[in-house]
Coordinates of C-alpha atoms and ligand atoms in Angstrom, one line a residue:
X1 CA 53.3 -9.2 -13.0
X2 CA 49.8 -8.3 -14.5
X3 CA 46.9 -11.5 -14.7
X4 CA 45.5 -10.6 -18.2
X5 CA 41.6 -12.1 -18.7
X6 CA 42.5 -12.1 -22.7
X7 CA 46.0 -12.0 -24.8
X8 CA 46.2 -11.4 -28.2
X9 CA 49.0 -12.7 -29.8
X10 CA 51.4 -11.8 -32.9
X11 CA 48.4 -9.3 -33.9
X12 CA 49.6 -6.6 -36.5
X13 CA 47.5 -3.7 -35.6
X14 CA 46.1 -1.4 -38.1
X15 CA 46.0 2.3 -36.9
X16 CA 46.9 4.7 -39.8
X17 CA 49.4 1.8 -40.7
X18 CA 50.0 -1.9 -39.5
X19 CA 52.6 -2.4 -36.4
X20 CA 55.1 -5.1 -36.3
X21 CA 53.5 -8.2 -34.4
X22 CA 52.6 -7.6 -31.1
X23 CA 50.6 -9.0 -28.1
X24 CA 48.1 -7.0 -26.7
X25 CA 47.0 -7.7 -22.9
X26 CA 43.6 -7.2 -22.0
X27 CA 42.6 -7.1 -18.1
X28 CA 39.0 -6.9 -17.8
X29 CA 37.5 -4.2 -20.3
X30 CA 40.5 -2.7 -20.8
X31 CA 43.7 -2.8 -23.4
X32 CA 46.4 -3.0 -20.7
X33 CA 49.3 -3.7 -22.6
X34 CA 50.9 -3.7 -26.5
X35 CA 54.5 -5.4 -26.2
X36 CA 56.4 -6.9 -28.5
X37 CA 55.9 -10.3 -26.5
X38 CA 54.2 -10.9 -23.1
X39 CA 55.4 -13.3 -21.2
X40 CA 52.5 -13.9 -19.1
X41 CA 49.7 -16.2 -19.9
X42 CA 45.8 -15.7 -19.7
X43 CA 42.7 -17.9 -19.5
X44 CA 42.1 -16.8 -23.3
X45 CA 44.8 -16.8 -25.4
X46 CA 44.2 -15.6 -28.9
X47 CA 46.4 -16.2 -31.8
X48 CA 46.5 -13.6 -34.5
X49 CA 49.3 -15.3 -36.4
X50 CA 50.8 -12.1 -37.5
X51 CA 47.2 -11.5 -39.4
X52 CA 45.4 -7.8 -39.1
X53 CA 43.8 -6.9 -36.1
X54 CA 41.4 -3.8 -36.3
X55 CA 39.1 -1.6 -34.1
X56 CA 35.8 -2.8 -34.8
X57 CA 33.7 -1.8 -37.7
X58 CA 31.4 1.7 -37.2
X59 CA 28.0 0.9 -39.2
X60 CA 27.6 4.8 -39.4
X61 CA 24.1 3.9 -41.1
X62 CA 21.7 1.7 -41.1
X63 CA 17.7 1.2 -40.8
X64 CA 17.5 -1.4 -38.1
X65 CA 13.4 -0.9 -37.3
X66 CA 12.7 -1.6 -41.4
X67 CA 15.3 -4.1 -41.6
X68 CA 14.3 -8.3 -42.6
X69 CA 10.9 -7.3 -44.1
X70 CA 11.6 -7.4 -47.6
X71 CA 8.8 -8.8 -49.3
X72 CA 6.5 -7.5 -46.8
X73 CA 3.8 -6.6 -48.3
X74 CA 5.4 -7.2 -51.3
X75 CA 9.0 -6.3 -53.4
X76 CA 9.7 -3.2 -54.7
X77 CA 9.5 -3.6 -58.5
X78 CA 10.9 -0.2 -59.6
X79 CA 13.9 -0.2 -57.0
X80 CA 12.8 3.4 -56.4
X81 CA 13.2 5.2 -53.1
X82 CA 9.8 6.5 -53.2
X83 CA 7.8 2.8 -53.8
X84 CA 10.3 1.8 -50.7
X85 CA 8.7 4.3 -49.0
X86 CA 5.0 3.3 -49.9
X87 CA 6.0 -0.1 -49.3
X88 CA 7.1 0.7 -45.7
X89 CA 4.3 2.7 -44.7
X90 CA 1.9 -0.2 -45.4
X91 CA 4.5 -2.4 -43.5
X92 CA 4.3 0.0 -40.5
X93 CA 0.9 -0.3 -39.6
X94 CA 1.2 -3.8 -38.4
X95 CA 4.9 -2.8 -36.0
X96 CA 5.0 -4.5 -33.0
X97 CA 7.5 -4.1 -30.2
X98 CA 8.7 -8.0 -30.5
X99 CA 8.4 -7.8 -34.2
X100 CA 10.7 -4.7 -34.5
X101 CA 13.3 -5.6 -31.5
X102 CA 13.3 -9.3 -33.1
X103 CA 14.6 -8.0 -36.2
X104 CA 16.7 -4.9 -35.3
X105 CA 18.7 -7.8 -32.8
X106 CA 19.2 -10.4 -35.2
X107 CA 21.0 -8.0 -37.4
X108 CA 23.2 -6.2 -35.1
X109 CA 24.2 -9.9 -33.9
X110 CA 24.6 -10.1 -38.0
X111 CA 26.8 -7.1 -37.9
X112 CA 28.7 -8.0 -34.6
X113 CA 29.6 -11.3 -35.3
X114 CA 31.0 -9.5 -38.9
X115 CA 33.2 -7.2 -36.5
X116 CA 30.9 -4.3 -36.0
X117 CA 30.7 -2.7 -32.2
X118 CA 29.2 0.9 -32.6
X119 CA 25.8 0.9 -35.0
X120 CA 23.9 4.7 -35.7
X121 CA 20.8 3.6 -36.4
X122 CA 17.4 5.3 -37.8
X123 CA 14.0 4.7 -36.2
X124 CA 10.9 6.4 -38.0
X125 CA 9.4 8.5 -36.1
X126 CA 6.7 9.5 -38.8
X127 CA 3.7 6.6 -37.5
X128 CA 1.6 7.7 -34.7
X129 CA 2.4 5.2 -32.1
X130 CA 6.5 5.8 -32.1
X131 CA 6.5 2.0 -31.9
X132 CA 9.8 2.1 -34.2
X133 CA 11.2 4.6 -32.4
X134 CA 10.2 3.3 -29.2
X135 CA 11.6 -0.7 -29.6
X136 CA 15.0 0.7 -31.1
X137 CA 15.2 2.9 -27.6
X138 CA 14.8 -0.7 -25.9
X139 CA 16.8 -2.8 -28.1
X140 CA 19.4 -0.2 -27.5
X141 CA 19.5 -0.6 -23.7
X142 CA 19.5 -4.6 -24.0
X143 CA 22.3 -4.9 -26.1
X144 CA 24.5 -2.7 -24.8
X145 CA 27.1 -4.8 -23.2
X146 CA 28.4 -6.0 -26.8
X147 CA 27.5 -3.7 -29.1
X148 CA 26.7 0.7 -29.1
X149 CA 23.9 1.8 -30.4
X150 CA 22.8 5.2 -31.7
X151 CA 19.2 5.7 -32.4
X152 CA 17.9 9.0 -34.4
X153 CA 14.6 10.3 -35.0
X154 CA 14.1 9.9 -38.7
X155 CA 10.9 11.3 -39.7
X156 CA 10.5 9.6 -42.8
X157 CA 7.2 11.3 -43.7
X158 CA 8.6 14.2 -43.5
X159 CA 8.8 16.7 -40.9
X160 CA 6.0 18.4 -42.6
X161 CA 4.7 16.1 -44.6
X162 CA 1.3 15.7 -41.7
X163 CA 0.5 18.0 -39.2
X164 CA 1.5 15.8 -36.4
X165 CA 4.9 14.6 -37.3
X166 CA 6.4 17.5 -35.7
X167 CA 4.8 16.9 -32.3
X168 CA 5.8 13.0 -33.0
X169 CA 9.4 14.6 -33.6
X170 CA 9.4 16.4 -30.2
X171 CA 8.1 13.0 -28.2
X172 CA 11.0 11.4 -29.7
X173 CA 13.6 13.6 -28.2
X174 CA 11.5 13.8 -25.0
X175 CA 12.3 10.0 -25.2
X176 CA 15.9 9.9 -25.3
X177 CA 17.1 9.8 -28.9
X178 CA 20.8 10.5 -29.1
X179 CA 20.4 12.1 -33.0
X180 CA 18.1 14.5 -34.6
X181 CA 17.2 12.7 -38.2
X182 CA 15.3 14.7 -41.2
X183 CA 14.9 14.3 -44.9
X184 CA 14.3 17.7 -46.7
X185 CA 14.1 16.6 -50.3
X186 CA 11.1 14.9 -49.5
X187 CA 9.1 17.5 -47.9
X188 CA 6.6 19.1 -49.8
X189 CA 8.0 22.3 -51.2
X190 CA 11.9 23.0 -51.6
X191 CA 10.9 26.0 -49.0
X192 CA 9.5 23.0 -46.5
X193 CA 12.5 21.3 -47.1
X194 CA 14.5 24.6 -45.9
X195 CA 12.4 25.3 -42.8
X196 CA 12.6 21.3 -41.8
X197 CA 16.6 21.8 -41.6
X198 CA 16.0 25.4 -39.8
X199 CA 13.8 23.6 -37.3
X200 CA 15.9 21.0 -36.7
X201 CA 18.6 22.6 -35.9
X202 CA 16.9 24.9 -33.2
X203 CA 15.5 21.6 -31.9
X204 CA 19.2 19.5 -31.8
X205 CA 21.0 23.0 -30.2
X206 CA 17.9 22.9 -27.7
X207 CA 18.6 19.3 -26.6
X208 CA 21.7 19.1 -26.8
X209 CA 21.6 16.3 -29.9
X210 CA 23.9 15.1 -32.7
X211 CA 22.4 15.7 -36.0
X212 CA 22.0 13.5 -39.3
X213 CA 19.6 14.2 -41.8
X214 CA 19.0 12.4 -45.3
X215 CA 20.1 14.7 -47.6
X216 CA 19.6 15.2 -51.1
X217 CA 19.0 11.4 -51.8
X218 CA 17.5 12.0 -55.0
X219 CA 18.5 12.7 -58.7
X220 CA 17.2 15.9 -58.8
X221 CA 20.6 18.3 -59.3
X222 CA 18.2 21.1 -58.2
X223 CA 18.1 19.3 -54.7
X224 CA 20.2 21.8 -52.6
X225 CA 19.8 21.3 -48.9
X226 CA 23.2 20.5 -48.4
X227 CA 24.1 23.5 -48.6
X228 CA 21.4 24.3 -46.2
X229 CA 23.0 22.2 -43.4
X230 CA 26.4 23.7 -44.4
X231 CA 25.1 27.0 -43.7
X232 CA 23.2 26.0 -41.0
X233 CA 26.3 24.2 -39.1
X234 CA 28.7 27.3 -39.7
X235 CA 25.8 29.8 -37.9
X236 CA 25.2 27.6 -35.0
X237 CA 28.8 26.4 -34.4
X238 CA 28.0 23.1 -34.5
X239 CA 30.7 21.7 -36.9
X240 CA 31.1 18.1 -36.5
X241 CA 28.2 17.1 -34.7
X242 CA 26.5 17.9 -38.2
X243 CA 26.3 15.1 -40.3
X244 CA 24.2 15.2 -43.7
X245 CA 23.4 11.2 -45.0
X246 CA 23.2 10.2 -48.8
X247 CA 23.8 13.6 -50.3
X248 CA 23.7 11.7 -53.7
X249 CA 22.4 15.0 -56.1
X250 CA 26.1 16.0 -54.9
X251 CA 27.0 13.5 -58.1
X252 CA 24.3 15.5 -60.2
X253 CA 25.5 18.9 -59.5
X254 CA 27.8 21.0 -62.0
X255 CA 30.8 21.3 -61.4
X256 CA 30.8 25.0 -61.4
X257 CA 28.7 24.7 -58.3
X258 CA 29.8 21.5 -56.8
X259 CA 33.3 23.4 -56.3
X260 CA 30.9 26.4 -54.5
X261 CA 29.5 23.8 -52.4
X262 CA 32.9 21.9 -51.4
X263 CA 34.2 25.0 -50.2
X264 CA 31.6 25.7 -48.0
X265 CA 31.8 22.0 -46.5
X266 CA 35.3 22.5 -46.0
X267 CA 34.9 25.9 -43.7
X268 CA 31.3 23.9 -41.9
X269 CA 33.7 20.7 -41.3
X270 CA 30.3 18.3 -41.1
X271 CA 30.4 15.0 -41.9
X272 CA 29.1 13.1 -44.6
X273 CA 28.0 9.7 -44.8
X274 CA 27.7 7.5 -48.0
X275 CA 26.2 4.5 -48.5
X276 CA 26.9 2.8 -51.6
X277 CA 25.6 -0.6 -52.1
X278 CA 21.9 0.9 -51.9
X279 CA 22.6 4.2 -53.7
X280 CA 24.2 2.1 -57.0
X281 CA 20.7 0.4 -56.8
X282 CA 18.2 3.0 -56.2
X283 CA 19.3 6.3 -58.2
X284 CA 19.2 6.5 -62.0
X285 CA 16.2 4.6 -62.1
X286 CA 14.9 7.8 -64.5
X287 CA 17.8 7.6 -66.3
X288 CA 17.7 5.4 -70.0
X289 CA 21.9 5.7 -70.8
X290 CA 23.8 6.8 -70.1
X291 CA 23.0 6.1 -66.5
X292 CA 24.4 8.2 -63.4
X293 CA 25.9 6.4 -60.6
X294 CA 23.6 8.1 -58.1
X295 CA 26.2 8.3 -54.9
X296 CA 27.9 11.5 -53.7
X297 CA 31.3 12.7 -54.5
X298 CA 33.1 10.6 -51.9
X299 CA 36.3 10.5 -53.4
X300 CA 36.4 14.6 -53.7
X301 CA 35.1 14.9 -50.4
X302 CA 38.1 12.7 -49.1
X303 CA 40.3 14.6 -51.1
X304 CA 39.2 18.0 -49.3
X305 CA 39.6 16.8 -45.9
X306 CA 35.7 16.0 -45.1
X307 CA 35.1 13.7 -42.8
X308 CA 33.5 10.4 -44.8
X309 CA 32.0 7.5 -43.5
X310 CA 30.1 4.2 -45.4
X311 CA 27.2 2.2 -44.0
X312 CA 25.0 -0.4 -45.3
X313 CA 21.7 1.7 -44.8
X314 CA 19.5 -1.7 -45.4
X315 CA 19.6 -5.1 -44.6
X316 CA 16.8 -6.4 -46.6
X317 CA 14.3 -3.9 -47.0
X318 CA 12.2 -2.6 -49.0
X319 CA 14.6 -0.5 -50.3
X320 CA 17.8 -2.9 -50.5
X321 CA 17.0 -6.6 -50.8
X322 CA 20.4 -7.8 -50.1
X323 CA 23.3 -7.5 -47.8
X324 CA 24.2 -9.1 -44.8
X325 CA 25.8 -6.4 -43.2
X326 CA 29.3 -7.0 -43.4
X327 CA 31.0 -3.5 -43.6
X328 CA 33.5 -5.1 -46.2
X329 CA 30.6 -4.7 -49.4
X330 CA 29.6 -1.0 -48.4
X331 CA 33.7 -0.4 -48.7
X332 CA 33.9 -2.6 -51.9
X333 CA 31.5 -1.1 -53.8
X334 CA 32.8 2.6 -52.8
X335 CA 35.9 1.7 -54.2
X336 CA 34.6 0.5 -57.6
X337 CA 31.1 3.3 -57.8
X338 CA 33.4 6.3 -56.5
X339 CA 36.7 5.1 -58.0
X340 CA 38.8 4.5 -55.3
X341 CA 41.0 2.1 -56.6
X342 CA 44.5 3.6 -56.0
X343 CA 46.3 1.9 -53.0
X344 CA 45.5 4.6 -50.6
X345 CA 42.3 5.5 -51.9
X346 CA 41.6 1.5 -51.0
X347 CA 42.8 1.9 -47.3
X348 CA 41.0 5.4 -46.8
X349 CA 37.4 3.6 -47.8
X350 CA 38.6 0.9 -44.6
X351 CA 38.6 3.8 -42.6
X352 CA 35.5 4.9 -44.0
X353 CA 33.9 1.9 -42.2
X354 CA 36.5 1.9 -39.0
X355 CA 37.8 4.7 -37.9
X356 CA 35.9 7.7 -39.8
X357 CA 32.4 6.2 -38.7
X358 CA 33.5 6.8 -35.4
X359 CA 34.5 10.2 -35.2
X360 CA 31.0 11.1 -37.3
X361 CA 29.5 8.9 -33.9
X362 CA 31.7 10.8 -31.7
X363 CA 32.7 7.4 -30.4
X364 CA 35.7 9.5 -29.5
X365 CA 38.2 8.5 -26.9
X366 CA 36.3 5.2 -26.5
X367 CA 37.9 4.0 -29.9
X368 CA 41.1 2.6 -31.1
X369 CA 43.8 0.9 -30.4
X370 CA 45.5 1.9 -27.1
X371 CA 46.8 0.9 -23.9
X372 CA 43.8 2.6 -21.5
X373 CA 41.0 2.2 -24.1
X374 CA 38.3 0.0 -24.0
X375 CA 38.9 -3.6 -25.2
X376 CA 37.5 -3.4 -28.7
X377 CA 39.1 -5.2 -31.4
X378 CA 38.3 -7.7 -34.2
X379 CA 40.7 -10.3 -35.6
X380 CA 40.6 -10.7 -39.6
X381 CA 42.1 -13.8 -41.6
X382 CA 44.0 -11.0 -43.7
X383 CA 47.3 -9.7 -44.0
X384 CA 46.2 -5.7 -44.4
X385 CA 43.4 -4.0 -45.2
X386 CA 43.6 -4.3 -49.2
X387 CA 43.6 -7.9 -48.6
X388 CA 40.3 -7.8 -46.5
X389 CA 38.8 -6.0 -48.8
X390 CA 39.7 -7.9 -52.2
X391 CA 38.9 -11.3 -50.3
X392 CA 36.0 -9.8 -48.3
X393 CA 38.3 -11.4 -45.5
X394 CA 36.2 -13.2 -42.6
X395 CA 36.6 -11.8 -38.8
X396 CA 37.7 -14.6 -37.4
X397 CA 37.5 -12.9 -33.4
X398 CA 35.5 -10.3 -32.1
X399 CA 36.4 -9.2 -28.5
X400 CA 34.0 -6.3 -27.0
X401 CA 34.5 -4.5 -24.0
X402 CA 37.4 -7.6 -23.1
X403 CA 35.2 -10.7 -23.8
X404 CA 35.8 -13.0 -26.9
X405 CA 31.9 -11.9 -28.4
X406 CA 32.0 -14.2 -31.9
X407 CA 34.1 -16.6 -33.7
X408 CA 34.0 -17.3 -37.2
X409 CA 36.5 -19.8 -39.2
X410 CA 37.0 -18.7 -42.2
X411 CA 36.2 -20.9 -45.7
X412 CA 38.8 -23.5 -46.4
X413 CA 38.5 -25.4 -49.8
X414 CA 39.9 -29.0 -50.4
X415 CA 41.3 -28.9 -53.9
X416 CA 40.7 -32.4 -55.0
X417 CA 42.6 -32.1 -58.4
X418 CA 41.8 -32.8 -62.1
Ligands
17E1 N1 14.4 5.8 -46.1 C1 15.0 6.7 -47.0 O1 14.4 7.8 -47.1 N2 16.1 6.5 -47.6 C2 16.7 5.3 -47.5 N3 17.8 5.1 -48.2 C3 16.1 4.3 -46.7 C4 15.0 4.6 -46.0 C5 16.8 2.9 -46.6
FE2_2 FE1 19.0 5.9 -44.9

């Protein structure tokens, strides 16, 4: 008989749909066994009580070097993307290793004791000293026994926007990033903001990187780099290690030519991510009423077979002064900004935060709920996925790579009467 280290018990495991309950055996980092009922014991016996048990939660985006300094200098009164970016480049002059690896841990412990275990996040690498970039390389070492972490080169600046951020580009991925970042509607010229994408592309086929540019995170409907990086992914081959971020002009575009554009997305098969919460906040700010909703065409995208993820993109920045990270919100407000409301529609933006994030990571075999995989799995005090998501349910366990990582009880109220 096998000695399991960790038994889950009566779990209903959500794949593609929930399982009857089952225990799932866990012998060191490993799932060993799903049965109906085991009848060994283990040292840590968890019970599921015939609740939802997930793979862990992909944060396919986020900003961990920029993340806990809101206020710092001071708030961004317009809620624009560009006064978040003045605000940060005052902020990061005064980076400090400690400073940035202090902050970019306590919020992936934030987002692991929430149930996330794979994080893709961006480092600028537009300031001189690459202290971002360099403290994100570090905090991604130290914390990998409990959580994965991607870091891209994100030159925030632009790639053009000095003469040395292309050099400061190159150091990066002589450094060890695992993504190639960009943000071509904020170079210069709309013919800067082609040659960035071309350029980047040479640079992530020549180093052998994943790719994820901001894209088209502005209002503008004459912001076209998306199609660009379509282009661009469908000459080189390079399909789904593409991914294009934001994308939110895709919600400003005609239709004539947003149906051009989805076709070409469809033969490219990159991926896209979305991220909600901040892009309800920080487009239409030029708008009086009616006012756009500022964030991609997510449900048309899922509807045409493209690969969409959510993340959080900010955890109290200067461009987002809320969230916590819980991947639950992002979801939420996809399903009411995008209308997703339909049953299926509801469950597809859970995988937007699960299962989608990871393929756009290439997480690949690593992920999921299998006998042979690695022991990744969160416990939710829900019965399915609708129900975490309409009660923002609370993880109640997180186990990574076999250990029990976080608890969490969730919020029990004493009703005391009239
Ligand atoms: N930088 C940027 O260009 N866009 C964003 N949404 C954030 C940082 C958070
Ligand atoms: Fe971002």
């Amino acid at each position: 008989m096998t000695d399991f280290d960790l038994i889950v018990r009566r779990a209903r495991l959500w794949t593609d749909h929930l399982s009857a309950a089952v225990d799932v055996g866990i012998v060191g980092d490993r799932i060993m066994a799903i049965e109906p009922h085991l009848t060994n014991t283990a040292p840590v016996e968890i019970d599921a009580a015939e609740k939802m048990v997930s793979a862990p939660f992909v944060e396919s985006h986020i900003h961990l070097d920029s993340a806990m300094t809101v206020g710092e200098p001071r708030w961004n009164e317009s809620g624009t993307l560009f006064e978040g970016i003045r605000i940060w480049g005052e902020r990061k002059q005064s980076l400090t290793s400690e400073d940035v690896q202090a902050r970019a841990i306590a919020a992936l412990k934030a987002q692991a004791s929430q149930g996330v275990l794979f994080v893709r996040t961006h480092a600028d690498v537009s300031e001189a000293t690459l202290t971002a970039l360099k403290s994100l390389l570090a905090v991604r070492e130290a914390v990998r026994d409990w959580v994965t972490v991607q870091v891209v080169a994100f030159p925030q600046d632009g790639l053009y926007g000095s003469p040395r951020n292309e050099g400061l580009m190159e150091e990066a991925i002589a450094l060890g990033v695992d993504v190639i970042g960009g943000i071509p509607h904020y170079e210069l010229t709309r013919e800067d903001g082609v040659r960035s994408v071309e350029r980047l592309f040479e640079l992530a086929i020549q180093h052998d990187r994943l790719i994820d540019l901001h894209c088209d995170e502005i209002d503008d409907e004459q912001s076209r780099f998306l199609e660009v990086m379509a282009a661009c992914t469908l000459r080189s081959g390079l399909g789904d290690r593409v991914t294009a971020s934001h994308t939110t002009a895709f919600g400003s575009y005609n239709n004539a030519y947003a149906t051009k554009l989805m076709g070409t997305l469809r033969r490219a098969q990159l991926n896209i991510i979305a991220n909600p919460l901040i892009n309800i906040t920080l487009q239409g700010r030029g708008d009086t009423y009616p006012k756009r909703r500022g964030i991609t065409r997510v449900k048309e995208l899922w509807q045409n077979g493209i690969n969409v993820s959510l993340g959080n993109d900010c955890i109290q920045d200067p461009w987002y002064a809320l969230g916590t990270g819980n991947m639950l919100d992002p979801a939420s407000m996809a399903i009411h900004a995008c209308h997703m409301t339909g049953r299926a529609e509801m469950e597809a933006c859970y995988d937007m935060v699960t299962r989608h994030g990871a393929k756009t990571l290439h997480v690949g075999d690593r992920y999921g709920l299998e006998v042979g995989k690695p022991a990744n799995l969160i416990c939710l005090d829900a019965i399915d996925p609708y129900d975490a998501l309409r009660r923002r349910a609370t993880v109640t366990q997180v186990i990574s790579r076999g250990h029990l990582l976080a608890q969490t009880q969730p919020p029990q109220c004493q009703w005391h009467g009239a």
